[in-house]
mmCIF file of C-alpha atoms and ligand atoms in Angstrom:
data_model
loop_
_atom_site.group_PDB
_atom_site.id
_atom_site.type_symbol
_atom_site.label_atom_id
_atom_site.label_comp_id
_atom_site.label_asym_id
_atom_site.label_seq_id
_atom_site.Cartn_x
_atom_site.Cartn_y
_atom_site.Cartn_z
ATOM 1 C CA MET A 1 143.717 136.658 69.686
ATOM 2 C CA GLN A 2 144.855 139.899 68.011
ATOM 3 C CA LYS A 3 147.339 141.936 69.946
ATOM 4 C CA ARG A 4 147.188 145.710 69.540
ATOM 5 C CA ILE A 5 149.744 148.122 70.965
ATOM 6 C CA HIS A 6 149.271 151.414 72.680
ATOM 7 C CA ASN A 7 150.142 153.472 69.532
ATOM 8 C CA PHE A 8 151.995 156.852 69.951
ATOM 9 C CA ASN A 9 152.995 157.010 66.183
ATOM 10 C CA PRO A 10 153.534 160.547 64.918
ATOM 11 C CA GLY A 11 151.590 159.875 61.731
ATOM 12 C CA PRO A 12 150.309 157.840 60.256
ATOM 13 C CA ALA A 13 148.926 157.248 63.666
ATOM 14 C CA ALA A 14 146.398 155.548 65.829
ATOM 15 C CA LEU A 15 142.799 155.338 64.593
ATOM 16 C CA PRO A 16 139.794 154.810 66.843
ATOM 17 C CA LEU A 17 139.162 151.120 67.339
ATOM 18 C CA PRO A 18 135.368 151.420 66.563
ATOM 19 C CA VAL A 19 136.294 152.907 63.238
ATOM 20 C CA LEU A 20 138.552 150.006 62.393
ATOM 21 C CA GLU A 21 135.922 147.595 63.367
ATOM 22 C CA GLU A 22 133.241 149.299 61.320
ATOM 23 C CA ILE A 23 135.582 149.161 58.287
ATOM 24 C CA GLN A 24 136.167 145.452 58.935
ATOM 25 C CA ALA A 25 132.294 144.754 59.273
ATOM 26 C CA GLU A 26 131.461 146.470 56.029
ATOM 27 C CA LEU A 27 134.531 145.699 54.003
ATOM 28 C CA LEU A 28 133.265 143.047 51.763
ATOM 29 C CA ASP A 29 129.782 144.409 51.166
ATOM 30 C CA PHE A 30 129.380 148.123 51.570
ATOM 31 C CA LYS A 31 125.762 148.900 52.637
ATOM 32 C CA GLY A 32 124.132 146.207 50.408
ATOM 33 C CA SER A 33 126.150 147.395 47.361
ATOM 34 C CA GLY A 34 127.580 143.884 46.912
ATOM 35 C CA MET A 35 130.952 145.516 46.659
ATOM 36 C CA SER A 36 133.792 146.712 48.825
ATOM 37 C CA ILE A 37 134.240 150.368 49.145
ATOM 38 C CA LEU A 38 137.684 149.492 47.843
ATOM 39 C CA GLU A 39 136.032 148.433 44.496
ATOM 40 C CA MET A 40 133.565 151.085 44.066
ATOM 41 C CA SER A 41 133.271 153.880 41.497
ATOM 42 C CA HIS A 42 133.932 157.370 42.775
ATOM 43 C CA ARG A 43 131.002 158.423 40.728
ATOM 44 C CA SER A 44 128.680 156.049 42.482
ATOM 45 C CA ARG A 45 125.904 157.353 44.797
ATOM 46 C CA TRP A 46 127.490 155.541 47.692
ATOM 47 C CA PHE A 47 130.762 157.285 47.325
ATOM 48 C CA GLU A 48 129.063 160.660 46.682
ATOM 49 C CA ASP A 49 127.155 160.148 49.985
ATOM 50 C CA ILE A 50 130.489 159.431 51.706
ATOM 51 C CA LEU A 51 132.157 162.428 50.273
ATOM 52 C CA ASN A 52 129.391 164.775 50.964
ATOM 53 C CA GLY A 53 128.938 163.305 54.515
ATOM 54 C CA ALA A 54 132.449 163.931 55.301
ATOM 55 C CA VAL A 55 132.380 167.492 54.077
ATOM 56 C CA ASP A 56 129.191 168.115 55.982
ATOM 57 C CA ARG A 57 130.724 166.819 59.272
ATOM 58 C CA ILE A 58 133.730 169.004 58.903
ATOM 59 C CA ARG A 59 131.425 171.970 58.423
ATOM 60 C CA ARG A 60 129.445 171.206 61.472
ATOM 61 C CA LEU A 61 132.263 170.156 63.754
ATOM 62 C CA LEU A 62 134.285 173.413 63.079
ATOM 63 C CA ASN A 63 131.340 175.744 62.269
ATOM 64 C CA VAL A 64 132.798 176.405 58.910
ATOM 65 C CA PRO A 65 131.092 179.521 57.509
ATOM 66 C CA SER A 66 129.167 179.232 54.146
ATOM 67 C CA ASP A 67 131.737 181.402 52.270
ATOM 68 C CA PHE A 68 134.360 178.620 52.806
ATOM 69 C CA ASP A 69 134.758 175.412 50.753
ATOM 70 C CA VAL A 70 135.944 172.152 52.077
ATOM 71 C CA LEU A 71 138.023 170.056 49.829
ATOM 72 C CA PHE A 72 140.001 166.721 49.729
ATOM 73 C CA ILE A 73 143.243 166.900 47.706
ATOM 74 C CA GLN A 74 146.024 164.384 47.220
ATOM 75 C CA GLY A 75 149.808 165.005 47.337
ATOM 76 C CA GLY A 76 150.038 165.445 51.057
ATOM 77 C CA ALA A 77 150.604 168.639 53.066
ATOM 78 C CA SER A 78 153.889 168.864 51.169
ATOM 79 C CA LEU A 79 152.074 169.656 47.971
ATOM 80 C CA GLN A 80 150.182 172.287 49.813
ATOM 81 C CA PHE A 81 153.398 174.088 50.554
ATOM 82 C CA ALA A 82 153.543 174.903 46.833
ATOM 83 C CA MET A 83 149.862 175.068 46.004
ATOM 84 C CA ILE A 84 149.246 177.891 48.530
ATOM 85 C CA PRO A 85 151.693 180.419 46.994
ATOM 86 C CA MET A 86 150.931 179.347 43.441
ATOM 87 C CA ASN A 87 147.235 180.108 43.980
ATOM 88 C CA PHE A 88 147.268 182.885 46.577
ATOM 89 C CA ALA A 89 150.534 184.882 46.423
ATOM 90 C CA PRO A 90 150.725 187.202 43.445
ATOM 91 C CA VAL A 91 154.447 187.626 42.387
ATOM 92 C CA ASP A 92 154.393 191.281 43.229
ATOM 93 C CA SER A 93 153.020 191.271 46.818
ATOM 94 C CA PRO A 94 154.852 190.009 49.893
ATOM 95 C CA ALA A 95 153.994 186.646 51.354
ATOM 96 C CA ASP A 96 154.601 186.494 55.067
ATOM 97 C CA TYR A 97 155.677 183.387 56.834
ATOM 98 C CA ILE A 98 156.365 182.462 60.468
ATOM 99 C CA ASP A 99 159.110 179.928 60.828
ATOM 100 C CA THR A 100 158.670 177.519 63.794
ATOM 101 C CA GLY A 101 160.580 174.461 62.413
ATOM 102 C CA THR A 102 161.012 171.865 59.838
ATOM 103 C CA TRP A 103 157.473 172.063 58.223
ATOM 104 C CA SER A 104 157.304 175.868 58.201
ATOM 105 C CA SER A 105 160.780 175.916 56.750
ATOM 106 C CA LYS A 106 159.637 173.563 53.975
ATOM 107 C CA ALA A 107 156.727 175.760 53.270
ATOM 108 C CA ILE A 108 158.981 178.795 53.005
ATOM 109 C CA LYS A 109 161.359 176.967 50.727
ATOM 110 C CA GLU A 110 158.510 176.022 48.230
ATOM 111 C CA ALA A 111 157.296 179.539 48.076
ATOM 112 C CA ARG A 112 160.893 180.771 47.357
ATOM 113 C CA VAL A 113 161.305 178.252 44.731
ATOM 114 C CA LEU A 114 158.321 179.635 42.987
ATOM 115 C CA GLY A 115 159.970 183.103 43.101
ATOM 116 C CA ARG A 116 157.493 184.750 45.566
ATOM 117 C CA ASP A 117 158.396 187.651 47.702
ATOM 118 C CA VAL A 118 158.747 185.719 50.827
ATOM 119 C CA ARG A 119 159.398 187.518 54.198
ATOM 120 C CA VAL A 120 159.971 185.518 57.324
ATOM 121 C CA ILE A 121 158.321 187.920 59.883
ATOM 122 C CA ALA A 122 159.101 185.770 62.889
ATOM 123 C CA SER A 123 161.263 182.687 63.765
ATOM 124 C CA SER A 124 161.994 180.569 66.684
ATOM 125 C CA GLU A 125 165.231 179.197 65.184
ATOM 126 C CA ASP A 126 167.421 181.168 67.704
ATOM 127 C CA ARG A 127 166.414 178.847 70.518
ATOM 128 C CA GLY A 128 166.326 175.561 68.481
ATOM 129 C CA TYR A 129 162.634 176.040 67.524
ATOM 130 C CA GLY A 130 161.667 175.157 71.044
ATOM 131 C CA TYR A 131 159.024 177.963 71.402
ATOM 132 C CA ILE A 132 156.273 179.908 69.607
ATOM 133 C CA PRO A 133 157.310 183.487 68.743
ATOM 134 C CA SER A 134 155.132 186.169 70.338
ATOM 135 C CA ASP A 135 156.108 189.219 68.410
ATOM 136 C CA CYS A 136 155.078 189.205 64.855
ATOM 137 C CA THR A 137 154.171 192.166 62.594
ATOM 138 C CA ALA A 138 153.091 191.494 59.095
ATOM 139 C CA ASP A 139 153.617 193.746 56.028
ATOM 140 C CA GLU A 140 150.384 195.674 55.561
ATOM 141 C CA ASN A 141 150.371 194.576 51.874
ATOM 142 C CA ALA A 142 150.898 190.927 52.696
ATOM 143 C CA CYS A 143 148.843 188.597 50.601
ATOM 144 C CA TYR A 144 148.620 186.194 53.588
ATOM 145 C CA VAL A 145 150.477 185.223 56.795
ATOM 146 C CA HIS A 146 151.410 181.525 56.949
ATOM 147 C CA PHE A 147 152.086 179.552 60.051
ATOM 148 C CA THR A 148 152.208 175.975 61.269
ATOM 149 C CA SER A 149 149.767 175.546 64.134
ATOM 150 C CA ASN A 150 151.477 172.581 65.699
ATOM 151 C CA ASN A 151 155.132 171.660 65.118
ATOM 152 C CA THR A 152 155.241 167.806 65.095
ATOM 153 C CA ILE A 153 158.852 167.441 65.347
ATOM 154 C CA LYS A 154 159.704 169.990 68.039
ATOM 155 C CA GLY A 155 156.578 169.531 70.095
ATOM 156 C CA THR A 156 155.416 173.155 70.093
ATOM 157 C CA GLN A 157 151.970 174.516 69.365
ATOM 158 C CA TRP A 158 150.213 177.874 69.126
ATOM 159 C CA ALA A 159 147.921 177.915 72.127
ATOM 160 C CA ALA A 160 146.119 181.023 70.564
ATOM 161 C CA PHE A 161 146.482 181.884 66.935
ATOM 162 C CA PRO A 162 148.154 185.181 65.787
ATOM 163 C CA SER A 163 146.098 187.957 64.388
ATOM 164 C CA PHE A 164 146.930 190.477 61.701
ATOM 165 C CA GLY A 165 143.698 192.388 61.045
ATOM 166 C CA ASN A 166 142.386 191.911 57.575
ATOM 167 C CA ILE A 167 145.336 189.971 56.314
ATOM 168 C CA PRO A 168 144.116 186.359 55.755
ATOM 169 C CA LEU A 169 145.906 183.693 57.883
ATOM 170 C CA VAL A 170 147.001 180.529 56.079
ATOM 171 C CA SER A 171 147.796 177.562 58.283
ATOM 172 C CA ASP A 172 149.340 174.170 58.063
ATOM 173 C CA MET A 173 147.198 172.458 60.680
ATOM 174 C CA SER A 174 148.365 168.861 59.714
ATOM 175 C CA SER A 175 149.193 167.768 63.206
ATOM 176 C CA ASP A 176 146.405 169.420 65.361
ATOM 177 C CA PHE A 177 143.442 169.691 62.854
ATOM 178 C CA MET A 178 140.212 168.768 64.602
ATOM 179 C CA SER A 179 141.979 168.378 68.016
ATOM 180 C CA ARG A 180 140.291 171.690 69.395
ATOM 181 C CA PRO A 181 137.792 174.173 68.394
ATOM 182 C CA PHE A 182 138.871 177.433 66.660
ATOM 183 C CA ASP A 183 137.399 180.398 64.717
ATOM 184 C CA VAL A 184 137.535 179.687 60.969
ATOM 185 C CA HIS A 185 136.742 183.375 59.900
ATOM 186 C CA PRO A 186 140.333 184.839 60.009
ATOM 187 C CA PHE A 187 141.660 182.226 57.622
ATOM 188 C CA GLY A 188 142.065 182.478 54.002
ATOM 189 C CA ALA A 189 143.085 178.789 53.859
ATOM 190 C CA ILE A 190 143.670 175.840 56.175
ATOM 191 C CA TYR A 191 145.248 172.517 55.245
ATOM 192 C CA ALA A 192 145.902 169.317 57.048
ATOM 193 C CA GLY A 193 147.083 165.900 56.075
ATOM 194 C CA ALA A 194 144.544 163.475 57.416
ATOM 195 C CA GLN A 195 147.072 161.061 58.849
ATOM 196 C CA LYS A 196 147.398 162.258 62.464
ATOM 197 C CA ASN A 197 144.065 163.326 63.771
ATOM 198 C CA VAL A 198 141.322 162.493 61.325
ATOM 199 C CA GLY A 199 142.233 159.384 59.212
ATOM 200 C CA PRO A 200 144.921 157.482 57.384
ATOM 201 C CA SER A 201 147.481 159.111 54.997
ATOM 202 C CA GLY A 202 146.485 159.747 51.371
ATOM 203 C CA THR A 203 144.306 162.772 51.565
ATOM 204 C CA VAL A 204 144.613 166.495 52.786
ATOM 205 C CA VAL A 205 141.571 168.413 54.066
ATOM 206 C CA VAL A 206 141.611 171.961 52.661
ATOM 207 C CA ILE A 207 139.303 174.700 53.840
ATOM 208 C CA VAL A 208 139.409 177.676 51.653
ATOM 209 C CA ARG A 209 137.749 181.087 51.756
ATOM 210 C CA LYS A 210 135.931 181.539 48.341
ATOM 211 C CA ASP A 211 137.243 184.973 47.592
ATOM 212 C CA MET A 212 140.892 183.665 47.803
ATOM 213 C CA LEU A 213 139.981 181.748 44.531
ATOM 214 C CA GLU A 214 139.909 184.896 42.562
ATOM 215 C CA ARG A 215 143.679 185.364 42.982
ATOM 216 C CA THR A 216 144.407 182.032 41.205
ATOM 217 C CA PRO A 217 146.233 182.646 37.835
ATOM 218 C CA ASP A 218 144.589 181.086 34.744
ATOM 219 C CA THR A 219 147.991 179.640 33.701
ATOM 220 C CA LEU A 220 148.082 177.164 36.480
ATOM 221 C CA PRO A 221 147.498 173.503 35.439
ATOM 222 C CA SER A 222 144.021 172.177 36.512
ATOM 223 C CA MET A 223 145.294 169.877 39.321
ATOM 224 C CA LEU A 224 147.244 172.680 40.955
ATOM 225 C CA LYS A 225 144.275 174.996 41.059
ATOM 226 C CA TYR A 226 141.908 174.967 44.181
ATOM 227 C CA LYS A 227 139.187 176.260 41.923
ATOM 228 C CA THR A 228 139.200 172.949 39.999
ATOM 229 C CA PHE A 229 138.538 171.074 43.174
ATOM 230 C CA VAL A 230 135.799 173.449 44.204
ATOM 231 C CA GLU A 231 134.060 173.316 40.824
ATOM 232 C CA HIS A 232 134.206 169.557 40.887
ATOM 233 C CA ASN A 233 133.397 168.843 44.588
ATOM 234 C CA SER A 234 136.874 167.209 44.869
ATOM 235 C CA LEU A 235 135.892 164.806 42.098
ATOM 236 C CA TYR A 236 137.765 166.357 39.134
ATOM 237 C CA ASN A 237 139.896 163.253 39.044
ATOM 238 C CA THR A 238 139.775 159.950 40.997
ATOM 239 C CA PRO A 239 140.153 160.859 44.752
ATOM 240 C CA SER A 240 141.390 158.672 47.544
ATOM 241 C CA CYS A 241 138.099 156.948 47.969
ATOM 242 C CA PHE A 242 139.078 154.529 50.853
ATOM 243 C CA ILE A 243 140.966 157.300 52.805
ATOM 244 C CA ILE A 244 137.997 159.641 52.511
ATOM 245 C CA TYR A 245 135.614 156.948 53.681
ATOM 246 C CA THR A 246 137.809 156.237 56.670
ATOM 247 C CA THR A 247 138.187 159.863 57.387
ATOM 248 C CA GLY A 248 134.413 160.237 57.321
ATOM 249 C CA LEU A 249 134.191 157.401 59.930
ATOM 250 C CA VAL A 250 136.745 159.197 62.083
ATOM 251 C CA LEU A 251 134.731 162.446 61.912
ATOM 252 C CA LYS A 252 131.527 160.609 62.752
ATOM 253 C CA TRP A 253 133.375 159.097 65.769
ATOM 254 C CA ILE A 254 134.414 162.603 66.946
ATOM 255 C CA GLU A 255 130.997 164.033 66.447
ATOM 256 C CA GLU A 256 128.917 161.112 67.812
ATOM 257 C CA THR A 257 131.136 159.238 70.350
ATOM 258 C CA VAL A 258 133.530 161.836 71.955
ATOM 259 C CA GLY A 259 131.557 165.009 72.094
ATOM 260 C CA GLY A 260 132.721 166.954 69.118
ATOM 261 C CA VAL A 261 135.810 169.086 68.938
ATOM 262 C CA GLU A 262 135.016 170.433 72.397
ATOM 263 C CA GLY A 263 134.837 166.925 73.886
ATOM 264 C CA VAL A 264 137.996 165.863 71.889
ATOM 265 C CA ALA A 265 139.948 168.929 73.119
ATOM 266 C CA GLU A 266 139.182 168.305 76.765
ATOM 267 C CA ARG A 267 140.396 164.598 76.324
ATOM 268 C CA ASN A 268 143.500 165.831 74.504
ATOM 269 C CA ARG A 269 144.255 168.411 77.243
ATOM 270 C CA ARG A 270 143.858 165.805 79.988
ATOM 271 C CA LYS A 271 146.138 163.318 78.141
ATOM 272 C CA ALA A 272 148.983 165.693 77.472
ATOM 273 C CA GLN A 273 148.772 167.122 81.074
ATOM 274 C CA ALA A 274 149.254 163.521 82.454
ATOM 275 C CA VAL A 275 152.476 163.091 80.497
ATOM 276 C CA TYR A 276 153.845 166.543 81.127
ATOM 277 C CA ASP A 277 153.219 166.065 84.810
ATOM 278 C CA VAL A 278 155.304 163.016 84.900
ATOM 279 C CA ILE A 279 158.046 164.816 83.130
ATOM 280 C CA ASP A 280 157.860 167.865 85.332
ATOM 281 C CA ASP A 281 157.731 165.787 88.585
ATOM 282 C CA SER A 282 160.886 163.893 87.837
ATOM 283 C CA GLY A 283 164.420 164.968 87.595
ATOM 284 C CA PHE A 284 164.809 161.937 85.160
ATOM 285 C CA TYR A 285 162.917 163.205 82.218
ATOM 286 C CA ARG A 286 163.241 166.692 80.555
ATOM 287 C CA GLY A 287 160.634 168.266 78.189
ATOM 288 C CA THR A 288 162.333 169.799 75.079
ATOM 289 C CA ALA A 289 159.733 172.470 74.354
ATOM 290 C CA GLU A 290 159.533 175.689 76.445
ATOM 291 C CA LYS A 291 156.640 175.303 78.816
ATOM 292 C CA ASP A 292 154.273 177.964 77.536
ATOM 293 C CA SER A 293 154.761 176.667 73.922
ATOM 294 C CA ARG A 294 154.188 172.993 74.673
ATOM 295 C CA SER A 295 152.145 170.937 72.189
ATOM 296 C CA LEU A 296 149.107 168.933 73.399
ATOM 297 C CA MET A 297 149.657 166.634 70.457
ATOM 298 C CA ASN A 298 153.361 165.710 70.395
ATOM 299 C CA VAL A 299 155.071 165.486 73.838
ATOM 300 C CA THR A 300 158.827 165.714 73.085
ATOM 301 C CA PHE A 301 161.241 164.744 75.800
ATOM 302 C CA ARG A 302 164.600 163.576 76.619
ATOM 303 C CA LEU A 303 166.073 161.319 79.410
ATOM 304 C CA GLN A 304 168.553 163.365 81.413
ATOM 305 C CA ASP A 305 170.927 160.470 80.730
ATOM 306 C CA GLU A 306 170.506 160.249 77.038
ATOM 307 C CA SER A 307 172.452 156.983 76.847
ATOM 308 C CA LEU A 308 169.379 155.535 78.407
ATOM 309 C CA GLU A 309 166.993 156.467 75.565
ATOM 310 C CA LYS A 310 167.520 153.452 73.330
ATOM 311 C CA ARG A 311 166.741 151.235 76.278
ATOM 312 C CA PHE A 312 163.611 153.341 77.163
ATOM 313 C CA ILE A 313 162.310 153.053 73.728
ATOM 314 C CA ALA A 314 163.070 149.213 73.358
ATOM 315 C CA GLU A 315 161.487 148.381 76.771
ATOM 316 C CA ALA A 316 158.530 150.532 76.141
ATOM 317 C CA LEU A 317 157.970 148.543 72.881
ATOM 318 C CA GLU A 318 158.243 145.290 74.823
ATOM 319 C CA ALA A 319 155.713 146.741 77.314
ATOM 320 C CA GLY A 320 153.293 147.334 74.313
ATOM 321 C CA LEU A 321 153.953 150.980 73.937
ATOM 322 C CA GLY A 322 154.876 151.800 70.313
ATOM 323 C CA GLY A 323 156.030 154.859 68.349
ATOM 324 C CA LEU A 324 157.936 156.729 71.127
ATOM 325 C CA LYS A 325 161.086 157.414 69.119
ATOM 326 C CA GLY A 326 161.649 161.022 68.494
ATOM 327 C CA HIS A 327 161.915 162.325 64.847
ATOM 328 C CA ARG A 328 165.246 161.213 63.239
ATOM 329 C CA SER A 329 166.321 164.833 62.821
ATOM 330 C CA VAL A 330 166.239 165.602 66.638
ATOM 331 C CA GLY A 331 166.419 162.256 68.472
ATOM 332 C CA GLY A 332 165.133 161.707 71.931
ATOM 333 C CA CYS A 333 161.567 160.653 72.621
ATOM 334 C CA ARG A 334 158.088 161.737 71.421
ATOM 335 C CA ALA A 335 154.613 160.549 72.447
ATOM 336 C CA SER A 336 152.077 161.634 69.999
ATOM 337 C CA LEU A 337 148.712 161.913 71.593
ATOM 338 C CA TYR A 338 146.364 162.591 68.715
ATOM 339 C CA ASN A 339 142.557 162.330 68.946
ATOM 340 C CA ALA A 340 142.325 158.491 68.669
ATOM 341 C CA VAL A 341 144.870 157.868 71.608
ATOM 342 C CA GLU A 342 142.799 156.788 74.514
ATOM 343 C CA MET A 343 143.445 157.808 78.206
ATOM 344 C CA GLU A 344 144.063 154.158 78.908
ATOM 345 C CA ALA A 345 147.145 154.333 76.595
ATOM 346 C CA VAL A 346 148.332 157.387 78.294
ATOM 347 C CA GLN A 347 148.106 155.845 81.672
ATOM 348 C CA ALA A 348 150.011 152.810 80.475
ATOM 349 C CA LEU A 349 152.686 155.177 79.186
ATOM 350 C CA THR A 350 152.929 157.236 82.406
ATOM 351 C CA GLY A 351 153.005 154.023 84.541
ATOM 352 C CA PHE A 352 155.903 152.736 82.346
ATOM 353 C CA MET A 353 157.687 156.082 82.566
ATOM 354 C CA LYS A 354 157.472 156.042 86.412
ATOM 355 C CA GLU A 355 158.577 152.450 86.682
ATOM 356 C CA PHE A 356 161.514 153.019 84.195
ATOM 357 C CA GLU A 357 162.646 155.901 86.333
ATOM 358 C CA ARG A 358 162.279 153.849 89.482
ATOM 359 C CA LYS A 359 164.529 151.101 87.953
ATOM 360 C CA ASN A 360 167.089 153.350 86.318
ATOM 361 C CA GLY A 361 166.978 156.641 88.203
HETATM 362 C C1 LIG B 1 152.912 169.844 60.444
HETATM 363 C C2 LIG B 1 153.250 169.035 59.290
HETATM 364 N N1 LIG B 1 153.081 169.502 58.047
HETATM 365 C C3 LIG B 1 153.412 168.798 56.965
HETATM 366 C C4 LIG B 1 153.831 167.521 57.059
HETATM 367 C C5 LIG B 1 154.089 166.706 55.739
HETATM 368 O O1 LIG B 1 152.906 165.979 55.450
HETATM 369 P P1 LIG B 1 152.921 164.955 54.205
HETATM 370 O O2 LIG B 1 153.911 163.922 54.459
HETATM 371 O O3 LIG B 1 151.463 164.562 54.216
HETATM 372 O O4 LIG B 1 153.252 165.784 52.917
HETATM 373 C C6 LIG B 1 153.823 166.969 58.275
HETATM 374 C C7 LIG B 1 154.199 165.468 58.394
HETATM 375 O O5 LIG B 1 154.452 164.878 59.380
HETATM 376 C C8 LIG B 1 153.526 167.683 59.429
HETATM 377 O O6 LIG B 1 153.675 167.083 60.689
#
């Protein structure tokens, strides 16, 4: 009998069980091909169907307009921190960034390394990155405004996205992509590592507005140009075939099993509410993000008596609840409640939290 834990890992993270079972069922012979998907050419008709199917699902699920391209790129969101300014920030116009923590700061750092005219137009550093800034004004000549939609480490999230008129938004949506509906129109580019809400690690979904591609300098190497991925339908070089296949199955699960992004957003809202309720109803736990900036994806919290945290995490694991340790840079606890985490897992967590409080409070 296989034993599976309730998985609250921050990424790579839980995948839907039916997706894992489907992979298992077709692992040795993919749809009568006589091969595993792991062994198949990326130029085969089977893989082309997988890739195009995944792109089509992203288009349908998020209502992606026709003047946007959907791409799969390797190198993680971390490579996007550099590709975005390389492609979209001419050296002579300001690139505006909002700094809401580690991942935004890394994006800012990469744009600066490239010598771009980076302006940090808002930051939540003054209160330990525990909130989302509300007052941001962009330079009217800014080539884009970059922000991180969900801050995985600090557990904050933009409830509504900022708006800067015609200046395109660029967002790192790695930790809340496909977790809720949003309007794609104001964006010049969106990127998201798959490994939290839509698949395993190894690919980044990039959605880019076609006119942004005109900014790309010819001098960039092929693999660093979005245009290369657009012109070759993400098949210029060998992509992460198995990861894209798995991502396609997760997207199918979102679309066909849990009611699309609207359905998944409602599930996510209920899951996060259940954990925040336990935190707020107790004097034993303490949420670390300011209430109006709380993330529905990563619930970050401390125990009032921090010396109990190690025991909390160890006993949780013994009870079958994994991945609750906070990021090593901040400590504490974090429950990541991405799309594939079921309400049943959340109920197990809230039950455990109440019981731990009863015994130790
Ligand atoms: C919001 C955000 N951006 C970027 C990254 C970095 O992603 P990668 O490791 O795929 O480069 C992470 C990783 O956790 C993240 O949470």
